[in-house]
mmCIF file of C-alpha atoms in Angstrom:
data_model
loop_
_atom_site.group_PDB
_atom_site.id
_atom_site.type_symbol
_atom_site.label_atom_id
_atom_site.label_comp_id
_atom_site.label_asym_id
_atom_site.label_seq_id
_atom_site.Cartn_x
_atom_site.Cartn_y
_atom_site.Cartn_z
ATOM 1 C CA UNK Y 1 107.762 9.106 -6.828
ATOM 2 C CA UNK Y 2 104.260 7.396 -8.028
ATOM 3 C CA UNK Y 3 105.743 6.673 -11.575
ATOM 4 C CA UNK Y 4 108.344 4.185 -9.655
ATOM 5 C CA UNK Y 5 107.459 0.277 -9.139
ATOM 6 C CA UNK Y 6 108.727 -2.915 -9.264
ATOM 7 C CA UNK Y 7 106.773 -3.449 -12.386
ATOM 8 C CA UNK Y 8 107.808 -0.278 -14.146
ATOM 9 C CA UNK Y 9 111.708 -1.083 -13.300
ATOM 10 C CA UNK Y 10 111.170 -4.778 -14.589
ATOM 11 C CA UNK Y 11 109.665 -3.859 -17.704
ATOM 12 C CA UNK Y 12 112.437 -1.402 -18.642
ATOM 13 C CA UNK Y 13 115.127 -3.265 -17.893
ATOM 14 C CA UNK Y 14 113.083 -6.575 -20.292
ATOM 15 C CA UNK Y 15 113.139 -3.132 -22.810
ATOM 16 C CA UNK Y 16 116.652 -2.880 -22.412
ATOM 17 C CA UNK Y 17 119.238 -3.047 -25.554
ATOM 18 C CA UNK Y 18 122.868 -2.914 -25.931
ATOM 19 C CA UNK Y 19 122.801 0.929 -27.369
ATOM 20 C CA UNK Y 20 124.146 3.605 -25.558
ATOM 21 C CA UNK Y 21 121.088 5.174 -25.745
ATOM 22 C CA UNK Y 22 119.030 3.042 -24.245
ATOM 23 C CA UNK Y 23 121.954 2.399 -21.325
ATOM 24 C CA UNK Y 24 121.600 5.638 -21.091
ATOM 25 C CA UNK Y 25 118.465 6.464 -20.777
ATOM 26 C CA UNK Y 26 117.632 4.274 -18.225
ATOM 27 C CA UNK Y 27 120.408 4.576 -16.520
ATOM 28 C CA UNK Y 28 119.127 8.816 -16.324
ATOM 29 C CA UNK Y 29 115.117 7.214 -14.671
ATOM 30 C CA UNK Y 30 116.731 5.071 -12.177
ATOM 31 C CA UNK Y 31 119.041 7.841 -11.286
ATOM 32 C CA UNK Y 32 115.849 10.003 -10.769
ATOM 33 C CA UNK Y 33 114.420 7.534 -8.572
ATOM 34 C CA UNK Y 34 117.909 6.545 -6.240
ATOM 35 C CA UNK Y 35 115.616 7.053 -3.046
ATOM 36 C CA UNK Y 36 114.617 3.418 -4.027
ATOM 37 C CA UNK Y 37 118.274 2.442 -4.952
ATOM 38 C CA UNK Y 38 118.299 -0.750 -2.692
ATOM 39 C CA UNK Y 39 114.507 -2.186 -4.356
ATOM 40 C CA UNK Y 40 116.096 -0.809 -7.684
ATOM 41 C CA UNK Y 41 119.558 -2.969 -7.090
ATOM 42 C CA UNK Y 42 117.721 -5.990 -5.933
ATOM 43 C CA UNK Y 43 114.806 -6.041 -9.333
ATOM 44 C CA UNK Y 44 118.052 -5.167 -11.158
ATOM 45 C CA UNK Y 45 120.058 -8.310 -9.807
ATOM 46 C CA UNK Y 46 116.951 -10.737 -10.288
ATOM 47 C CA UNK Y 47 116.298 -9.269 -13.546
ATOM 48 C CA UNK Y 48 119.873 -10.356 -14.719
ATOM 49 C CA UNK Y 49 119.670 -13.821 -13.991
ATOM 50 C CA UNK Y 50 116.626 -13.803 -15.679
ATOM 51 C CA UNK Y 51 118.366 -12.390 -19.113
ATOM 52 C CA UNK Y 52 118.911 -14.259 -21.862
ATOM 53 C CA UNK Y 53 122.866 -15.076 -21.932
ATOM 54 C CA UNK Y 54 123.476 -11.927 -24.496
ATOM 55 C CA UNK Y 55 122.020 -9.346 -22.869
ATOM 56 C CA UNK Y 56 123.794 -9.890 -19.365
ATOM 57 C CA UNK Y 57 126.781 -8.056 -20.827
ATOM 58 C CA UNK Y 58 124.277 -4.959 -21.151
ATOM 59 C CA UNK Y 59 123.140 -5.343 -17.349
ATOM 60 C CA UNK Y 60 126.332 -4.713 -16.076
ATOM 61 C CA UNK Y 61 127.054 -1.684 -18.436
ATOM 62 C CA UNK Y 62 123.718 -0.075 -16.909
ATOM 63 C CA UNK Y 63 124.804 -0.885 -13.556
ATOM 64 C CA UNK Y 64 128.497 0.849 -14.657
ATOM 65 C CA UNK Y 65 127.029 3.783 -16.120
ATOM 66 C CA UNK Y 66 124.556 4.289 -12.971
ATOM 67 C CA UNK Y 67 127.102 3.962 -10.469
ATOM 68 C CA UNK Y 68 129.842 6.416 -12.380
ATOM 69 C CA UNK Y 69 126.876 9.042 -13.404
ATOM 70 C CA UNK Y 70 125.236 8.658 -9.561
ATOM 71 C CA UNK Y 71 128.878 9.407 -7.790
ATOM 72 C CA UNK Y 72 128.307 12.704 -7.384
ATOM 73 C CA UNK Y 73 124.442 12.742 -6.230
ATOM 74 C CA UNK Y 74 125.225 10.332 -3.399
ATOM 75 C CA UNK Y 75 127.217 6.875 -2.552
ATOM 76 C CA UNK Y 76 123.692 4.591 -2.573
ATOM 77 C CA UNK Y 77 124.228 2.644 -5.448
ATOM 78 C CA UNK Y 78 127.717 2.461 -4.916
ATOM 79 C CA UNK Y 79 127.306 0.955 -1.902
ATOM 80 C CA UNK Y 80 123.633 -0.696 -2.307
ATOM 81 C CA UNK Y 81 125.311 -2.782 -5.837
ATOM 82 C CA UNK Y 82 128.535 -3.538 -4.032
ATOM 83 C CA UNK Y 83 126.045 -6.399 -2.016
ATOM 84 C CA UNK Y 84 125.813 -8.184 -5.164
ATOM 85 C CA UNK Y 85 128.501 -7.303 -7.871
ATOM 86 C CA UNK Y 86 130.428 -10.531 -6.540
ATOM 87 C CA UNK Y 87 127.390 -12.831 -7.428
ATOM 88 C CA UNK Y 88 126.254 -10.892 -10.357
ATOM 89 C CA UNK Y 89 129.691 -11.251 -12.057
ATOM 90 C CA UNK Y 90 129.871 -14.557 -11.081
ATOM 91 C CA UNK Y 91 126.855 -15.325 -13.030
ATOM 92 C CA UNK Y 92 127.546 -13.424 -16.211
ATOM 93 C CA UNK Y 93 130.818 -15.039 -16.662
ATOM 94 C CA UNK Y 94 129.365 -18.708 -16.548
ATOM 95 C CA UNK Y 95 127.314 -18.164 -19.016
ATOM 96 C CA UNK Y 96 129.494 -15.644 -21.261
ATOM 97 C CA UNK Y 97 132.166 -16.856 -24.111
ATOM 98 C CA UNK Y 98 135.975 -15.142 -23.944
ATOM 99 C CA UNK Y 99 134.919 -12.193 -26.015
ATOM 100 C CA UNK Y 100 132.336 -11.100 -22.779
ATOM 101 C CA UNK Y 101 134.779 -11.811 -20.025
ATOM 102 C CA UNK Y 102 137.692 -9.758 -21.893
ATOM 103 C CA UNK Y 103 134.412 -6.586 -21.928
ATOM 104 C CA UNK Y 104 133.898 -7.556 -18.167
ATOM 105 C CA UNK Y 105 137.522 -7.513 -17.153
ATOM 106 C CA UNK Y 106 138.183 -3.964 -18.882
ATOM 107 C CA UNK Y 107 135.098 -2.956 -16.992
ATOM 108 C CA UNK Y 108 136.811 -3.755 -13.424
ATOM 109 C CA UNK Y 109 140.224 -2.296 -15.169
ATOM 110 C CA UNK Y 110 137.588 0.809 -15.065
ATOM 111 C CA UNK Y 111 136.436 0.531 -12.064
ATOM 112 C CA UNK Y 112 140.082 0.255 -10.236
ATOM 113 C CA UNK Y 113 141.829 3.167 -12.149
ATOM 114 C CA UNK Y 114 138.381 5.700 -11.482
ATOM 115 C CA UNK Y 115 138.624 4.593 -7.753
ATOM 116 C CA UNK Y 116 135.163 3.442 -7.527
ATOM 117 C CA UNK Y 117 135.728 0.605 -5.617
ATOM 118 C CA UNK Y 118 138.316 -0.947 -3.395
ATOM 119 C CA UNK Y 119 141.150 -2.522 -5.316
ATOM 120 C CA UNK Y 120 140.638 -5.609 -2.988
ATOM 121 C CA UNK Y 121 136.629 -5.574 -3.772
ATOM 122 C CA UNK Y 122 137.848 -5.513 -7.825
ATOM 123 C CA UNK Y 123 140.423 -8.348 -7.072
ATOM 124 C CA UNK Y 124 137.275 -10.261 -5.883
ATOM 125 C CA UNK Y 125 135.093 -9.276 -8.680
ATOM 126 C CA UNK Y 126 138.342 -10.687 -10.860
ATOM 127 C CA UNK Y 127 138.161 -13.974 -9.241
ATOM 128 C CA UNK Y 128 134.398 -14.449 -9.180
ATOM 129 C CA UNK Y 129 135.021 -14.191 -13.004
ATOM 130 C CA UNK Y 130 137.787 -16.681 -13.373
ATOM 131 C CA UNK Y 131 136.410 -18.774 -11.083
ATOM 132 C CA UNK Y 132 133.733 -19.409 -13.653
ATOM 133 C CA UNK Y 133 136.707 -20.280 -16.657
ATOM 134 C CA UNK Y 134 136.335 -23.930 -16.693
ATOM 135 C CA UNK Y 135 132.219 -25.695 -16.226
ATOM 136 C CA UNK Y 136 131.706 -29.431 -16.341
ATOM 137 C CA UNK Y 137 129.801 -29.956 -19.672
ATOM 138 C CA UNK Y 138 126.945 -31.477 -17.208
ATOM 139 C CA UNK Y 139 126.386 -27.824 -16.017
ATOM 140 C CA UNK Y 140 126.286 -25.649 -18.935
ATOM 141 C CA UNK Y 141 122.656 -27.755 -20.092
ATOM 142 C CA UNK Y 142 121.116 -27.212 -16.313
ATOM 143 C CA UNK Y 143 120.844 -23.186 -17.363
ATOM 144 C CA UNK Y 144 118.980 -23.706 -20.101
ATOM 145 C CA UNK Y 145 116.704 -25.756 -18.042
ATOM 146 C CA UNK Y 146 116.322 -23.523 -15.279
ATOM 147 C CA UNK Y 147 116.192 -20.821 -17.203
ATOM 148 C CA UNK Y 148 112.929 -22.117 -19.304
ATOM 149 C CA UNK Y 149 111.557 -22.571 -16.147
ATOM 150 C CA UNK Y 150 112.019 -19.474 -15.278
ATOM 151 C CA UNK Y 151 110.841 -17.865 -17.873
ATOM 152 C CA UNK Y 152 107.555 -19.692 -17.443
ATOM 153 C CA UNK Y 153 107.329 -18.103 -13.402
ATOM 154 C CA UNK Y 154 108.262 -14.563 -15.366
ATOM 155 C CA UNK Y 155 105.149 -15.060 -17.528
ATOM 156 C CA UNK Y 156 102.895 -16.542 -14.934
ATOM 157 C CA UNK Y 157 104.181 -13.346 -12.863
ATOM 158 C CA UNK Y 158 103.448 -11.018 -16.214
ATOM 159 C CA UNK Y 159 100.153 -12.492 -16.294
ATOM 160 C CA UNK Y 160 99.449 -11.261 -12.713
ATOM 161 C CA UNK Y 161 100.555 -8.288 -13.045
ATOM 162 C CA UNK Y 162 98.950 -7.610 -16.174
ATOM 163 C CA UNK Y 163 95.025 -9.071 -14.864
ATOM 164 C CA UNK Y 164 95.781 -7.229 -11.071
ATOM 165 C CA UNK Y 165 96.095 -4.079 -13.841
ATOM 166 C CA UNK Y 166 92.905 -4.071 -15.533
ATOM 167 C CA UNK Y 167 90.739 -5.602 -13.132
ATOM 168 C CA UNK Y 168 89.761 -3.170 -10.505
ATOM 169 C CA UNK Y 169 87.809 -6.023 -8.716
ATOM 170 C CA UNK Y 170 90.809 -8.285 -8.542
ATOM 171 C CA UNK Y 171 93.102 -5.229 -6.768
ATOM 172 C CA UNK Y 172 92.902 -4.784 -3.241
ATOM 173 C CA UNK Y 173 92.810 -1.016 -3.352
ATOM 174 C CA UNK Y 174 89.658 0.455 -2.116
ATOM 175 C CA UNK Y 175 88.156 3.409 -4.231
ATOM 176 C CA UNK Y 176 88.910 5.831 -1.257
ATOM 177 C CA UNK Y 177 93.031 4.972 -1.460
ATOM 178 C CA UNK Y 178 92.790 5.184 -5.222
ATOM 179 C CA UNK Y 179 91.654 8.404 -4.777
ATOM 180 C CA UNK Y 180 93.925 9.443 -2.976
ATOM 181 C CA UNK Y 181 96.859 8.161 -5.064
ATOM 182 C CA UNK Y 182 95.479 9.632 -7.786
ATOM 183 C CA UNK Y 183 95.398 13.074 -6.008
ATOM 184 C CA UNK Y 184 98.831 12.640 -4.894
ATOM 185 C CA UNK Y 185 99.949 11.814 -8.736
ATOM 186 C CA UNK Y 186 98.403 15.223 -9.723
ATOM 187 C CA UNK Y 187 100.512 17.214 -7.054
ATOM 188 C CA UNK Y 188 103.877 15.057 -7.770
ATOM 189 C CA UNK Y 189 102.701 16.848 -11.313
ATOM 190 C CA UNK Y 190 102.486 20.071 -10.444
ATOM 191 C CA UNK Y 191 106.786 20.534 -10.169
ATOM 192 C CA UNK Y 192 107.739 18.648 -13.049
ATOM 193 C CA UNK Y 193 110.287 19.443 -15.063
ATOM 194 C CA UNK Y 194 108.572 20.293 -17.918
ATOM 195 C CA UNK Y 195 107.277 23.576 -15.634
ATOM 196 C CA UNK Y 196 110.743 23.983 -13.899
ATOM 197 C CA UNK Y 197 111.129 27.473 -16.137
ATOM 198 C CA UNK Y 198 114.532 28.293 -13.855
ATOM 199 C CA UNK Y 199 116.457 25.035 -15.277
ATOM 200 C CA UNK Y 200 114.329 25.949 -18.791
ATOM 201 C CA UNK Y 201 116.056 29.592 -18.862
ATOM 202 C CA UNK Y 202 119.576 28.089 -17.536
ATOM 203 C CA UNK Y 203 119.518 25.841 -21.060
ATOM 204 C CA UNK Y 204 118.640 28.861 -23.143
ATOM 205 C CA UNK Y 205 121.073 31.085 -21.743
ATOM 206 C CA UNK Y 206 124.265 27.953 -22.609
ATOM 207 C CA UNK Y 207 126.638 29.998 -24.768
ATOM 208 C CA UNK Y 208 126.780 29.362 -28.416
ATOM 209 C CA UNK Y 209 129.821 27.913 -28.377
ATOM 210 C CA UNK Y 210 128.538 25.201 -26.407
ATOM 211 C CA UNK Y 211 125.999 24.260 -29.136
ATOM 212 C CA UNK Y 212 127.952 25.340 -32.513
ATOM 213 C CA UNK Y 213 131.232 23.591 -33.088
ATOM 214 C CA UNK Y 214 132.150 25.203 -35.927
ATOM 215 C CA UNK Y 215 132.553 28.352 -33.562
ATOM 216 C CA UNK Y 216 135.738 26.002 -32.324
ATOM 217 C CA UNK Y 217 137.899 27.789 -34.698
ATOM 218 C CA UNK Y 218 137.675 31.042 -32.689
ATOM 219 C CA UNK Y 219 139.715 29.830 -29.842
ATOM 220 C CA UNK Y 220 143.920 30.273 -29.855
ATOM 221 C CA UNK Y 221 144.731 29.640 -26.472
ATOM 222 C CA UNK Y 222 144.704 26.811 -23.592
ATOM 223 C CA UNK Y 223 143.342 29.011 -21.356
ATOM 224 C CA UNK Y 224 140.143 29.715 -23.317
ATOM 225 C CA UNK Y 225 139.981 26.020 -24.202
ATOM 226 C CA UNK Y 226 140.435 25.151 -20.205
ATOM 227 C CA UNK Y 227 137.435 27.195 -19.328
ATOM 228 C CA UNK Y 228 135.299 26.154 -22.575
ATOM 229 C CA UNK Y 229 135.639 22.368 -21.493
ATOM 230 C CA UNK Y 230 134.292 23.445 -18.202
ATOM 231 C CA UNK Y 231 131.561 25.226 -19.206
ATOM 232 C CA UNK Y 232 130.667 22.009 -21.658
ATOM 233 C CA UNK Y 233 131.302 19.910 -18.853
ATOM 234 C CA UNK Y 234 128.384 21.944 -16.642
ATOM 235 C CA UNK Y 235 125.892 21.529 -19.738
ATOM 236 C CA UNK Y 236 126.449 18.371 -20.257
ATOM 237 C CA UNK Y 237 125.528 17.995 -16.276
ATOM 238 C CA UNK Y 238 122.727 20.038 -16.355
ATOM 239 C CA UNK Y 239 121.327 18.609 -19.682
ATOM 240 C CA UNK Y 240 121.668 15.160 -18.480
ATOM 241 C CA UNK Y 241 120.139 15.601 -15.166
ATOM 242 C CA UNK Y 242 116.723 17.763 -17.023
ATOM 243 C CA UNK Y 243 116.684 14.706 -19.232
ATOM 244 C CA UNK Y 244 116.621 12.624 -16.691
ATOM 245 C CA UNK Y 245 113.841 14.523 -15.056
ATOM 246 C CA UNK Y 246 111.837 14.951 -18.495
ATOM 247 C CA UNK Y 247 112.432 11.013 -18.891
ATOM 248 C CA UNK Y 248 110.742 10.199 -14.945
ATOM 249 C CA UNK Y 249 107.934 13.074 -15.491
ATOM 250 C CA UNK Y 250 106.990 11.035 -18.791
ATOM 251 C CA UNK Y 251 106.833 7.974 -17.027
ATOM 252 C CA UNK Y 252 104.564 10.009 -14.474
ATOM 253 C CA UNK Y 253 101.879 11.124 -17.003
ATOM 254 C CA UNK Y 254 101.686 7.451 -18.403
ATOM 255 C CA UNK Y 255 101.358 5.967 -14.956
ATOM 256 C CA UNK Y 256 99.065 9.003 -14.209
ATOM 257 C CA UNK Y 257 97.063 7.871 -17.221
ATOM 258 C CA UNK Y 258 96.464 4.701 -16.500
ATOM 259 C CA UNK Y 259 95.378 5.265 -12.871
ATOM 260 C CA UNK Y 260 92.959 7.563 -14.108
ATOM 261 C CA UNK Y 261 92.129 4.518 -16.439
ATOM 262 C CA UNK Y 262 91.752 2.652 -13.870
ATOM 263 C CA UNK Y 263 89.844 4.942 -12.381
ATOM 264 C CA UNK Y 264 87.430 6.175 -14.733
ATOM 265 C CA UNK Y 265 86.540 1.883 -14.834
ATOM 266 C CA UNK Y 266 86.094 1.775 -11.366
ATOM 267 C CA UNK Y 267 83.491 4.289 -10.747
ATOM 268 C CA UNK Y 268 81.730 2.974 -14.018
ATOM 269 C CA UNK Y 269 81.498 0.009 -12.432
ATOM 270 C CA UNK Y 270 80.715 1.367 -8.899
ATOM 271 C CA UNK Y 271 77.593 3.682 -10.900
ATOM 272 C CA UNK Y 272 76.522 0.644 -12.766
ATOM 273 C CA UNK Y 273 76.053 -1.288 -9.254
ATOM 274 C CA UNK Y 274 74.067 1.995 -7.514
ATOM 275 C CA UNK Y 275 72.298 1.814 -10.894
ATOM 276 C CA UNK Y 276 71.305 -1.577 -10.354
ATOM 277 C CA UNK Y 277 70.528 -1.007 -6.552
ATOM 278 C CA UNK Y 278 68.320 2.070 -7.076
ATOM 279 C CA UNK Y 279 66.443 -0.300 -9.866
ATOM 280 C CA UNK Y 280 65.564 -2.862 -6.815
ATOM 281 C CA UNK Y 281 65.058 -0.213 -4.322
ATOM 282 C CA UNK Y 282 62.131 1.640 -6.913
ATOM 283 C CA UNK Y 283 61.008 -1.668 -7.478
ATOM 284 C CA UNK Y 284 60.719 -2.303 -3.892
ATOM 285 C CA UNK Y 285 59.156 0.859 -3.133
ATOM 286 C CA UNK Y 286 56.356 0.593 -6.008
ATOM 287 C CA UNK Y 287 55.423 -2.924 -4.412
ATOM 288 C CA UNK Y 288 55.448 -1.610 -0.956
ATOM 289 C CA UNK Y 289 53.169 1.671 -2.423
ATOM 290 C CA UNK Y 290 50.836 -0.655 -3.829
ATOM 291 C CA UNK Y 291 50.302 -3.078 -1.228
ATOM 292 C CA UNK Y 292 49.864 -0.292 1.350
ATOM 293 C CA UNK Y 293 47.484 1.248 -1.672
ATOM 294 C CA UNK Y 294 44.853 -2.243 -1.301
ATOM 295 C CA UNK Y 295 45.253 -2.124 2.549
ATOM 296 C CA UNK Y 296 43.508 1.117 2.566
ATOM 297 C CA UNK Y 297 40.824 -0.013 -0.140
ATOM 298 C CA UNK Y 298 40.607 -2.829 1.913
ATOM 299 C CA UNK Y 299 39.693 -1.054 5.467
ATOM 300 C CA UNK Y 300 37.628 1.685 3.275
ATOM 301 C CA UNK Y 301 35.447 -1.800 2.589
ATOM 302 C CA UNK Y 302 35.274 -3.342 6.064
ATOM 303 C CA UNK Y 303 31.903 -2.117 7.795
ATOM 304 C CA UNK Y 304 32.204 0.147 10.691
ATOM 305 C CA UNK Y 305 31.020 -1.717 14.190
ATOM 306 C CA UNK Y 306 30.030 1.252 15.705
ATOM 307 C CA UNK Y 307 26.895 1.718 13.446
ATOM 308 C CA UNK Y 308 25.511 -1.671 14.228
ATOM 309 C CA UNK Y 309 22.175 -1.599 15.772
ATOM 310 C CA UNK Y 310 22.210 -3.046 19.735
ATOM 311 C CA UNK Y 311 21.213 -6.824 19.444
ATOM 312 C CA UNK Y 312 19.611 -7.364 22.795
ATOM 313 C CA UNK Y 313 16.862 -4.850 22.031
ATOM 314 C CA UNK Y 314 15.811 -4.066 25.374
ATOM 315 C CA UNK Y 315 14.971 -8.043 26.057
ATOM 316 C CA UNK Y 316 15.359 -8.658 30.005
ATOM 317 C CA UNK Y 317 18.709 -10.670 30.591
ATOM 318 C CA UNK Y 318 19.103 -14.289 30.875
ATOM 319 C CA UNK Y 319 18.240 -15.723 34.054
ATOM 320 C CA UNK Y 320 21.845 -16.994 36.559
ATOM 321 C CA UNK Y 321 22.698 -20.026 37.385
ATOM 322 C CA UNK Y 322 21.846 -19.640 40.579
ATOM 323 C CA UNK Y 323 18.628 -18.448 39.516
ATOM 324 C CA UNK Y 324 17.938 -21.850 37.730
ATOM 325 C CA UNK Y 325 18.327 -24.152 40.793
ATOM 326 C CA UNK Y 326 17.127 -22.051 43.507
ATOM 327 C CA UNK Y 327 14.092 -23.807 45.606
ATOM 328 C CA UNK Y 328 11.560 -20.799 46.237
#
């Protein structure tokens, strides 16, 4: 979808915090957006090692909740994060204290009884962490230096992003393919979720009980509670996955207002130079008018030859050359 970059996933996931909600949340837009699931697990892998050493824990709980809520859509990020779990747990563990690796280890616990993964890829995941137990005291200052200087390539890289933003002149898109991104925005916009009025009536039509839980009290039996847990089960589904949509079409309109932003700056720039043009073009043309203006008061002034009187005045013509040496 338009909404979906590079920069958009790396901001959110810098916007990231240990919540649920947030996990959530973000876990619902990337979900949305699994067509790019291999861009999304390789930002979301470089992203991590760019994370401060408390907030890894929270990169691999999005990752968890993404791969468990994606199951049934399709296998991408199962498979596409299975690539680089190994290193990406690896990482995490040499820089996290016992209290992280006992949260990462009940993770893979997870993982194994859910059948997500392989119990041979988990056992590897399990090593990769306590393979990390015991650092030289050399090596746990070199990732505070690299990670300063890493920081500084993440600003430098903010700063480029942020100028190839706001300066239309700077961006390599021509008017004509803004354009046409722009018109494509508008028609992503025209099935959004906010105007998807089947989904809209399947919400309003949830039964009460779904929404009251005092109305618990009413049920006596398994049976009723067996088919009551399903039905919450479907909501729960279907709410989710609308949320999810409502979260990416949001993320549409602000990426759909800053191209028209973007836009709107562009052709003011684009009129100001046409501006300036047809300013040196009238200037041009009022120079050229007057200086064709004094040719023609100039020719009106020159005298016409055809009105002089004839200069020989009937005079017999000058004698030849021959004439002037002949003998007779």
């Amino acid at each position: 979808m338009s909404s979906f970059s590079e920069s958009a996933l790396e901001k959110k996931l810098s916007e990231l915090s240990s919540s649920q909600q947030s996990v959530q949340t973000l876990s619902l837009w990337i979900i949305h957006h699994r067509k790019h699931s291999g861009l999304i697990v390789k930002v979301w892998h470089r992203e991590l090692k760019k994370a401060k050493s408390n907030r890894k824990l929270t990169f691999l709980y999005l990752a968890n909740d993404v791969i468990q809520n994606s199951k049934k859509k399709g296998p991408e990020f199962t498979k596409d994060f299975e690539s680089v779990l190994v290193d990406a747990c690896s990482h995490v563990a040499s820089e996290a204290d016992e209290s992280c690796k006992k949260h990462m280890e009940r993770l893979l616990n997870i993982w194994k009884e859910r059948n997500l993964y392989r119990s041979d890829f988990i056992q590897q995941l399990k090593l990769a962490i306590e393979d990390s137990n015991s650092p030289r005291p050399s090596e746990e200052k070199k990732p505070v230096k690299r990670t300063y200087q890493k920081i500084q390539e993440e600003e430098d890289d903010e700063d480029d992003d942020y100028r190839s933003h706001i300066s239309p002149r700077n961006s390599d898109i021509t008017a004509t393919q803004l354009t046409e991104e722009l018109v494509k925005a508008l028609q992503d916009l025209e099935n959004a979720a906010s105007g998807d009025a089947a989904v809209r009536q399947k919400i309003a039509s949830l039964p009460q009980e779904v929404q009251d839980v005092s109305l618990l009290e009413k049920i006596t039996d398994k049976e009723a509670a067996d088919k009551l847990s399903k039905t919450v089960d479907e909501a729960c589904l279907l709410l989710a996955e609308y949320n999810g949509r409502l979260a990416a079409e949001l993320e549409d309109r602000r990426q759909l207002a800053r191209m028209l932003t973007e836009y709107i700056s562009s052709q003011k720039e684009a009129l100001m130079e046409r501006e300036k043009k047809l300013e040196e073009y009238k200037q041009k043309l009022a120079r050229v008018t007057q200086v064709r203006k004094e040719l023609k008061s100039h020719i009106q002034s020159l005298p016409d030859l055809s009105l002089l009187p004839n200069v020989t005045g009937g005079l017999a013509p000058l004698p030849s050359a021959g004439d002037l040496f002949s003998t007779d």
